[in-house]
Short mmCIF file of C-alpha atoms and ligand atoms in Angstrom, two decimals:
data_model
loop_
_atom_site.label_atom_id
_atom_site.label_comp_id
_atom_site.label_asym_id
_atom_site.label_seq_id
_atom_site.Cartn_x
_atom_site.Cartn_y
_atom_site.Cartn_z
CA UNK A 458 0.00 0.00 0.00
CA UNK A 459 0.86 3.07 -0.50
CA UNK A 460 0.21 5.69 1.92
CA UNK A 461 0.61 9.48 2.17
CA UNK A 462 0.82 11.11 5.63
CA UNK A 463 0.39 14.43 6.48
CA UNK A 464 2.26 15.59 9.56
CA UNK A 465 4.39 12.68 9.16
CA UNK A 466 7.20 14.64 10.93
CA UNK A 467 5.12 14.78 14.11
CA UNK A 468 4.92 12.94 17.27
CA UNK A 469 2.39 10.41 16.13
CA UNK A 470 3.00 10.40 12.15
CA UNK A 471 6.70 9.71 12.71
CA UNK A 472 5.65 6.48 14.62
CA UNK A 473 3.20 5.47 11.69
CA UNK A 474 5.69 6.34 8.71
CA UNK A 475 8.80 3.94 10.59
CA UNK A 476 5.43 1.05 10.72
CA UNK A 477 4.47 1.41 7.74
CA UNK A 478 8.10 1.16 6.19
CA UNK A 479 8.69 -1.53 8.67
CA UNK A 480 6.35 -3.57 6.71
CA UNK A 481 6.91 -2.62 3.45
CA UNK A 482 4.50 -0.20 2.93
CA UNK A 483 5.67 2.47 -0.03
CA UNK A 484 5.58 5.80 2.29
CA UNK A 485 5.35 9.43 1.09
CA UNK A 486 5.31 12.46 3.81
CA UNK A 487 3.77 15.84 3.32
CA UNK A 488 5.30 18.26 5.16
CA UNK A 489 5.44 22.62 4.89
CA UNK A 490 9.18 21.85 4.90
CA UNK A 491 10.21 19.40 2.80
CA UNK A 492 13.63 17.70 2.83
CA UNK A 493 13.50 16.14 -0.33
CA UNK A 494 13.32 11.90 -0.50
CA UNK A 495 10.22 10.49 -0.23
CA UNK A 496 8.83 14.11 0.92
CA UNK A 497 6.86 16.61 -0.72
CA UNK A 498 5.58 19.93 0.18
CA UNK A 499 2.27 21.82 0.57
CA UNK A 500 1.11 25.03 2.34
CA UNK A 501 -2.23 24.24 4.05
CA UNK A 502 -3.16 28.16 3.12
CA UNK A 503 -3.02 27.55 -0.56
CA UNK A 504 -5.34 25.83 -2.33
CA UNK A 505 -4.32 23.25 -4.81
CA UNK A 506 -0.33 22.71 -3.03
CA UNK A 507 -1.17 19.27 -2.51
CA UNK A 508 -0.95 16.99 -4.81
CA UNK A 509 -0.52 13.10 -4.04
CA UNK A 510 1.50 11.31 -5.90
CA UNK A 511 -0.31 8.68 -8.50
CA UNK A 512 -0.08 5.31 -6.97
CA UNK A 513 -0.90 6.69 -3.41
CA UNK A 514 -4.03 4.50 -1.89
CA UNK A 515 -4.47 6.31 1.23
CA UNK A 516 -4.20 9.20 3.25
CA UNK A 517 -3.80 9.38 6.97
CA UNK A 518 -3.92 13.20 7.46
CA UNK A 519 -2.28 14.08 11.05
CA UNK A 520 -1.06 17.94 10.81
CA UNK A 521 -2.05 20.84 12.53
CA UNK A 522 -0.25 23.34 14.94
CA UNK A 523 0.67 22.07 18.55
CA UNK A 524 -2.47 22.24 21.19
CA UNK A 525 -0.39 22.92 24.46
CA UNK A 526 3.24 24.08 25.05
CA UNK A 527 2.19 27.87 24.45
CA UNK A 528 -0.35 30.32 25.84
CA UNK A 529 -3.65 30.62 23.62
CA UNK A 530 -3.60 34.09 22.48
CA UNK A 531 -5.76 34.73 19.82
CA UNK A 532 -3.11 34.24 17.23
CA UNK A 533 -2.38 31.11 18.58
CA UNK A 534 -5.90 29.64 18.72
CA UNK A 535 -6.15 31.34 15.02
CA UNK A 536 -3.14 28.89 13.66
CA UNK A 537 -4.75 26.02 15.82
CA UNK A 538 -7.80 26.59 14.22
CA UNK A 539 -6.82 27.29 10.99
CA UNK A 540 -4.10 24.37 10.49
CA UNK A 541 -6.61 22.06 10.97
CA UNK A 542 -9.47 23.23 8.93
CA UNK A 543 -7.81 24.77 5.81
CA UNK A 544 -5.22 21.26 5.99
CA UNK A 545 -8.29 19.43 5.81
CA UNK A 546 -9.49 21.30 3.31
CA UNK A 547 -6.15 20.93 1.11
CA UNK A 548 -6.42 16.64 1.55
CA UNK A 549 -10.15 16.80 0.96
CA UNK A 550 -9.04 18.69 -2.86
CA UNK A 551 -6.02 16.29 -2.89
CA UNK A 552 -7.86 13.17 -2.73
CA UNK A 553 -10.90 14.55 -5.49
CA UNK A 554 -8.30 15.51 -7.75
CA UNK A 555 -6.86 12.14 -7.64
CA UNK A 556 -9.94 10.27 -7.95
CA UNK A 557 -8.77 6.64 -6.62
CA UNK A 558 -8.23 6.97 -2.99
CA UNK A 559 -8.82 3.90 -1.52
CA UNK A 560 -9.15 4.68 2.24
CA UNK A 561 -8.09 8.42 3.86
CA UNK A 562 -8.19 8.37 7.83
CA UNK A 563 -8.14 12.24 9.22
CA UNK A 564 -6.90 13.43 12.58
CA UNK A 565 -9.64 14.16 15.09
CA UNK A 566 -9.34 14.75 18.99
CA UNK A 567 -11.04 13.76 22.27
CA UNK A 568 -11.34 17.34 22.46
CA UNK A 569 -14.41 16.96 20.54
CA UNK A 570 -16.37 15.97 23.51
CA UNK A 571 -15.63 18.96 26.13
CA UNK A 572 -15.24 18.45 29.58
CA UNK A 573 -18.08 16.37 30.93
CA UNK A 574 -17.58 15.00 34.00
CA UNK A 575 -18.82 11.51 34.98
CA UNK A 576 -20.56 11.29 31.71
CA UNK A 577 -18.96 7.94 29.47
CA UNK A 578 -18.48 9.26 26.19
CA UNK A 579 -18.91 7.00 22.97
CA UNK A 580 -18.81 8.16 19.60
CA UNK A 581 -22.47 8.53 19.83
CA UNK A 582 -22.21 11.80 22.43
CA UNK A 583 -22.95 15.08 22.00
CA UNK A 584 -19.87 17.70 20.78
CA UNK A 585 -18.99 20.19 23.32
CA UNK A 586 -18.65 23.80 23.75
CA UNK A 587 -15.64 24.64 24.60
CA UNK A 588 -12.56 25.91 22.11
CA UNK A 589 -10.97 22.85 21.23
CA UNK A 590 -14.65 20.91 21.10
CA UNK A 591 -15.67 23.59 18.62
CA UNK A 592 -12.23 22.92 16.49
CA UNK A 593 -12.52 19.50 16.17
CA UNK A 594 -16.56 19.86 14.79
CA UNK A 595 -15.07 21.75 12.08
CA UNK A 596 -12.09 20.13 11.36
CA UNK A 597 -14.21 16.66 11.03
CA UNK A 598 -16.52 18.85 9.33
CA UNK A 599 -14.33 19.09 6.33
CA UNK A 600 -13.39 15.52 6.39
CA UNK A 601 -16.44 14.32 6.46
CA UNK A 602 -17.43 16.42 2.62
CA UNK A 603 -15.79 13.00 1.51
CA UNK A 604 -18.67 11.45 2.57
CA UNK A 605 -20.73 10.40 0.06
CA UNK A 606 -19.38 11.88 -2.14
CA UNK A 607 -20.68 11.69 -5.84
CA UNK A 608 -17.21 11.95 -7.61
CA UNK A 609 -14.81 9.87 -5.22
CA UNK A 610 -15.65 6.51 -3.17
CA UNK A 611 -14.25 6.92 -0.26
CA UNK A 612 -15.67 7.10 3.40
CA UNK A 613 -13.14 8.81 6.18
CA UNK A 614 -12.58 8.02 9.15
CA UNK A 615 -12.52 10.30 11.95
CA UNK A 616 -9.85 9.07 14.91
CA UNK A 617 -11.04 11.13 18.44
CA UNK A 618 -7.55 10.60 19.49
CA UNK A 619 -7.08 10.79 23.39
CA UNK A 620 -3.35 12.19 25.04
CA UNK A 621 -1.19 10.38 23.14
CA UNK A 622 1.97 8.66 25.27
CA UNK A 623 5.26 8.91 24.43
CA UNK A 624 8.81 9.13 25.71
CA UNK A 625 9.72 11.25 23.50
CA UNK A 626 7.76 14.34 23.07
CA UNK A 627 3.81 15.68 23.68
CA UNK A 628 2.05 15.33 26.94
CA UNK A 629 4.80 13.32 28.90
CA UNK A 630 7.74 15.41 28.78
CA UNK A 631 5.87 18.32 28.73
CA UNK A 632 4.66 17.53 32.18
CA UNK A 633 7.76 15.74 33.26
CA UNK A 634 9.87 19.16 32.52
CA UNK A 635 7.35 21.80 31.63
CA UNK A 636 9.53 25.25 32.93
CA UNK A 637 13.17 23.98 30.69
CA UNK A 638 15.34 22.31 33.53
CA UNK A 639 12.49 22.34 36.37
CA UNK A 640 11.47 18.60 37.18
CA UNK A 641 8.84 18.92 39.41
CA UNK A 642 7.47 14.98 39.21
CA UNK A 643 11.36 14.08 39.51
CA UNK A 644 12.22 16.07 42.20
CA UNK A 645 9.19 14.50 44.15
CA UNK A 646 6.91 17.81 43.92
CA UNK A 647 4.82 16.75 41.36
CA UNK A 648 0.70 16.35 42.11
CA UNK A 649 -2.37 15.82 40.79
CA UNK A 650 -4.61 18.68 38.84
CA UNK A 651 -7.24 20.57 40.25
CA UNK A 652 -9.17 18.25 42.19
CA UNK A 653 -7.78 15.64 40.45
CA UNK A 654 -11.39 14.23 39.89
CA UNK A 655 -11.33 14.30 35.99
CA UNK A 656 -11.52 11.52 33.77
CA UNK A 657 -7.84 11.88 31.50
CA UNK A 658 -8.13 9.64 28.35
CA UNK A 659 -4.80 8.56 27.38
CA UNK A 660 -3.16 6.26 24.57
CA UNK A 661 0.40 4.92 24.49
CA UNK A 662 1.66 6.09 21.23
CA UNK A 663 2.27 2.51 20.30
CA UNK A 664 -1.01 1.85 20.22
CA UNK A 665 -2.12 4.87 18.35
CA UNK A 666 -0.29 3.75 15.42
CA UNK A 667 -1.48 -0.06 15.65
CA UNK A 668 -4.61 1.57 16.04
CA UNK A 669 -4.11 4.06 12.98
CA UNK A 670 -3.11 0.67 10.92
CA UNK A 671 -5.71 -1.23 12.19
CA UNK A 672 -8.55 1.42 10.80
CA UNK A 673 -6.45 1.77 7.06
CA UNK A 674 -6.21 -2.10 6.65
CA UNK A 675 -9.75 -2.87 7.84
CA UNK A 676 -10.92 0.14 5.43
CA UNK A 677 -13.30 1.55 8.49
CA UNK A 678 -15.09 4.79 8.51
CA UNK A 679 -16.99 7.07 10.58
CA UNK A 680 -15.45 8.45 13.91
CA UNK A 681 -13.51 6.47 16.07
CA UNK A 682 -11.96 7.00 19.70
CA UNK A 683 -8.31 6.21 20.21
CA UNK A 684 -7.81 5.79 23.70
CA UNK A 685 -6.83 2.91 26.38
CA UNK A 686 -9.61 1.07 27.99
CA UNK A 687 -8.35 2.07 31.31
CA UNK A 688 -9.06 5.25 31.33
CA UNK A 689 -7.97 6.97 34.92
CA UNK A 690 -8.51 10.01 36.98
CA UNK A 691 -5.83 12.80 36.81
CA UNK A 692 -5.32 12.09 40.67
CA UNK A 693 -4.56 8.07 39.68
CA UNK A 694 -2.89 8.80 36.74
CA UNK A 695 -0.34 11.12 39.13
CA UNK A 696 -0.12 8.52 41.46
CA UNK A 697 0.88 5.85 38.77
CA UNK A 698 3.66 8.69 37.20
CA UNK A 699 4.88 8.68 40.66
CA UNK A 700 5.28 5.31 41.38
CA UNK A 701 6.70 4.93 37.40
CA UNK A 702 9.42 7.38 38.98
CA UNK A 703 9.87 6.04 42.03
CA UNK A 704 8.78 9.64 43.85
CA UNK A 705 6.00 11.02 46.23
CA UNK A 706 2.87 13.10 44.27
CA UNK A 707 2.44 15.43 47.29
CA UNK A 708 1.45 18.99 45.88
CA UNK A 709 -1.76 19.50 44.00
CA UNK A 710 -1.66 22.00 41.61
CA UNK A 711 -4.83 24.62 42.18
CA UNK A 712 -6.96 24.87 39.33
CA UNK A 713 -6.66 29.00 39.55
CA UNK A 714 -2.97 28.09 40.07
CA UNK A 715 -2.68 26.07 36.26
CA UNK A 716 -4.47 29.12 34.43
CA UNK A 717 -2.03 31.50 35.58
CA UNK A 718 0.70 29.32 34.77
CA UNK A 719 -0.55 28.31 31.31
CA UNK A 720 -3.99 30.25 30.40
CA UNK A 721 -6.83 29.43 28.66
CA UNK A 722 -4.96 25.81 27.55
CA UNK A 723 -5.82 25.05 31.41
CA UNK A 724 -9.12 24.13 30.16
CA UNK A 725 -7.62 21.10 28.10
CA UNK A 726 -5.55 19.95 31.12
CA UNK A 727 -8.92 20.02 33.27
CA UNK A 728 -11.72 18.67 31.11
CA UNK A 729 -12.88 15.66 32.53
CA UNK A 730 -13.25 13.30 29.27
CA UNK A 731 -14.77 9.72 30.39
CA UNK A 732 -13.78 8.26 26.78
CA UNK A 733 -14.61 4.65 25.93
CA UNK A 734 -13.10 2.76 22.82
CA UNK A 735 -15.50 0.37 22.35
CA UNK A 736 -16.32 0.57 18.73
CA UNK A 737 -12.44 0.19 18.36
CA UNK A 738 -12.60 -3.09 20.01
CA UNK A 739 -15.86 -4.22 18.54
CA UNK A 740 -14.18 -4.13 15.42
CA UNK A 741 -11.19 -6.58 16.42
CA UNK A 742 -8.64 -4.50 17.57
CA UNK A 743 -7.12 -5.03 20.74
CA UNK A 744 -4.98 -3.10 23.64
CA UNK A 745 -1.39 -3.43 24.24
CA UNK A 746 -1.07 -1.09 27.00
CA UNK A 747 -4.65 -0.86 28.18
CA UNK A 748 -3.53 0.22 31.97
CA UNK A 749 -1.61 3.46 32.60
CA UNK A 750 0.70 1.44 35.45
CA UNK A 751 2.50 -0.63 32.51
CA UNK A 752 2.39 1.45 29.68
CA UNK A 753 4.64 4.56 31.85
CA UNK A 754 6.48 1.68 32.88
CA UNK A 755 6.86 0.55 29.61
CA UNK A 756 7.55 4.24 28.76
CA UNK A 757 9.71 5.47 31.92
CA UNK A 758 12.17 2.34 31.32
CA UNK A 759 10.16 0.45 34.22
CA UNK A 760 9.48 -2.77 32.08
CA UNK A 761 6.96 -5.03 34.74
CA UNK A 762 6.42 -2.84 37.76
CA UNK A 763 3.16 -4.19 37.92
CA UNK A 764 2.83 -6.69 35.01
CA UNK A 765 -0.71 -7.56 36.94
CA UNK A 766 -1.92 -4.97 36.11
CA UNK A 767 -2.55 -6.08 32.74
CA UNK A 768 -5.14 -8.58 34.03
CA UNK A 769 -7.83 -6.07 35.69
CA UNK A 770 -10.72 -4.70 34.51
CA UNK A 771 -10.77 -0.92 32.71
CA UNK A 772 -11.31 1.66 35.06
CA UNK A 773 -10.84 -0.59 37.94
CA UNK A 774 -7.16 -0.57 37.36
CA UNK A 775 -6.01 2.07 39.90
CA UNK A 776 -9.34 1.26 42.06
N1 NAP B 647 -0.26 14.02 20.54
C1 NAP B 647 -1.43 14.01 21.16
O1 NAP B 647 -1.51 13.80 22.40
C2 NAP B 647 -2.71 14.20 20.37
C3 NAP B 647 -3.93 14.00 21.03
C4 NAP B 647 -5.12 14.20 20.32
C5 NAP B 647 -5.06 14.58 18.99
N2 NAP B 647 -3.86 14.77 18.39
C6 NAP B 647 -3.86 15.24 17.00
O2 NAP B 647 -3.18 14.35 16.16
C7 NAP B 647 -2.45 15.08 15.17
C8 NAP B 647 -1.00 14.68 15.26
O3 NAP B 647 -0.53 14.91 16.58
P1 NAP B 647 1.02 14.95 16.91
O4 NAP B 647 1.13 14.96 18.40
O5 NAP B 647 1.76 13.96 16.12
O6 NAP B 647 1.37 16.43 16.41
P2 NAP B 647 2.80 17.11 16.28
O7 NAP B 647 3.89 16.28 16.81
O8 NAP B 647 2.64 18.50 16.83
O9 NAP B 647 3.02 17.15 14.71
C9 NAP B 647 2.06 17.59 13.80
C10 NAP B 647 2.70 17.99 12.49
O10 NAP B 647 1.85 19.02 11.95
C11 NAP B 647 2.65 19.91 11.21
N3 NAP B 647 2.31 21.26 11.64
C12 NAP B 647 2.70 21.94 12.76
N4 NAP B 647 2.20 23.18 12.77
C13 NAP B 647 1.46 23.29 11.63
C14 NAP B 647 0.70 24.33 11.05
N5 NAP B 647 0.61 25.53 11.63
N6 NAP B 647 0.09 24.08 9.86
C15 NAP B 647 0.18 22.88 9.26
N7 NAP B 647 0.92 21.86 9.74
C16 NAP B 647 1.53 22.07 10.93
C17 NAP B 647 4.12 19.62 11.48
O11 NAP B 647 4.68 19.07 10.29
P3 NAP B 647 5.65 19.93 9.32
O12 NAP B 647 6.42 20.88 10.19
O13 NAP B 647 6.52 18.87 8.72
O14 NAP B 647 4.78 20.60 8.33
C18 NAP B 647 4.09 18.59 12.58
O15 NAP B 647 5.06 17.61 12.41
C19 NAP B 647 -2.69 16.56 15.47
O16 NAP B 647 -3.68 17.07 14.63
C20 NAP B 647 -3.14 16.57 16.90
O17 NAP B 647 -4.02 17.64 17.20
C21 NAP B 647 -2.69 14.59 19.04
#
């Protein structure tokens, strides 16, 4: 197969593209700064800059300017905003132009839903109201003009991606170093969020991408939710980062405390997002990290801290 990736430079798409090449799969990345190879350029402002190449099949579509790490001003939440719709609208001209797109599977975010307490969110739930659950209507909005289309045959689908894992970059450094050199969860000063009461729907970025691959090969479509069965509150997933590190979780960070730290952003580190994956599962596809304990372990160099762990029931993992 041959598959194009937008933001394949990213956290997530740089996972995918070293899968898909790991098993053979012809790979071709679209970035706004090409470095030749199998790379090619676009500008998500200008209509008609992407073209796919002719034997691509499908299109896993994953840019869009970074969520947290800087204050939401409004130029900010413009780019935010803008990167995702007006990229979506560049692969949704991409793949008519083509005309033989075989699957396309666009970047979506549990963001969707808001912050809704105790509420278990399927795919089925209402969108929020908040910034980011206003984003990701229209950014799915624009995917889904594929659907049903009268020119192409091709159905998206939608992945409601939760906090995505990794060692690397995103959420886990971030909050493992978030001021530079200031280790706050190292230095045993780290603590929960708020109340700590809010649901925080995670995914280890390995199985993002065996989720990403699962969706392509089975050909699905519609909106799916990428996150772990075991979905935890912030004040269990602290405790499991501190016990990942080997270091107390004393100090709670105040809710009033986080927005004057980081802003408005506060309100994605605070939403309470009670995300089930069960469509994901009902289609076949299966969990390799579905607790938090094992997959920071997994992630913090900790290989079986608590390998039992993998044998409880979601949501009663930290219970
Ligand atoms: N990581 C998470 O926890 C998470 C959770 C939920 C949803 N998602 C969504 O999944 C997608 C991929 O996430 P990720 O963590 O892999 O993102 P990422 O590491 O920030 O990478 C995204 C890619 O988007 C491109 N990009 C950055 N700013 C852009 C802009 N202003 N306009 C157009 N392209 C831009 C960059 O590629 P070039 O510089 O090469 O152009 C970058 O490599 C994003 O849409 C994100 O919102 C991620």
């Amino acid at each position: 197969m041959h598959v194009v990736v937008t933001g394949g430079t990213g956290l997530i798409g740089s996972h995918l593209v070293d899968r898909l090449r790991a098993r053979d799969d012809e790979v071709t990345v679209v970035s706004r700064d090409p470095t030749g190879g199998d790379q090619i350029g676009w500008d998500p402002d200008d209509p008609g800059s992407l073209v796919l190449p002719d034997t691509t099949d499908a299109v896993v579509h994953l840019a869009g300017a970074p969520i947290v790490g800087e204050r939401w001003d409004e130029n900010r939440k413009q780019a935010i905003r803008s990167s995702r719709v007006q990229g979506t609208q560049r692969v949704v001209e991409a793949v008519e132009a083509h005309g033989d797109i075989q699957h396309v599977v666009s970047g979506s975010a549990v963001g969707y839903y808001g912050d809704r307490g105790e509420e278990p969110l399927d795919e089925h739930a209402e969108p929020g109201e908040d910034f980011m659950a206003q984003v990701t209507q229209v950014w799915e909005a624009e995917a889904r003009r594929l659907e049903g289309h009268e020119a192409v045959d091709v159905d998206p689908a939608r992945i409601r991606t939760g906090t995505v894992l990794a060692e690397e970059s995103g959420a886990l450094p971030e909050m493992l170093n978030p001021f530079g050199f200031v280790k706050p969860f190292h230095w045993g000063m780290g603590g929960r969020l708020g109340d700590g009461q809010q649901w925080f729907a995670w995914i280890h970025v390995e199985d993002e991408v065996r989720a990403i691959l699962h969706v392509l090969d089975e050909g699905l479509s519609g909106p799916f939710n990428l996150v772990a069965p075991g979905v935890v509150r912030n004040e269990q997933f602290t405790e499991a980062l501190g016990e990942a590190l080997g270091r107390p979780t004393p100090f709670p960070v105040p809710e009033f405390a986080l927005r004057l730290m980081v802003g408005e952003v506060a309100e994605v580190l605070t939403a309470s997002q009670r995300v089930r994956s069960d469509r994901l599962q009902e289609t076949g596809f299966s969990f390799r990290y579905p607790h938090i304990r094992p997959a920071l372990a997994d992630l913090l160099g900790e290989e079986d801290a608590v390998p039992e762990e993998r044998d409880r029931e979601p949501e009663a993992a930290l219970a």
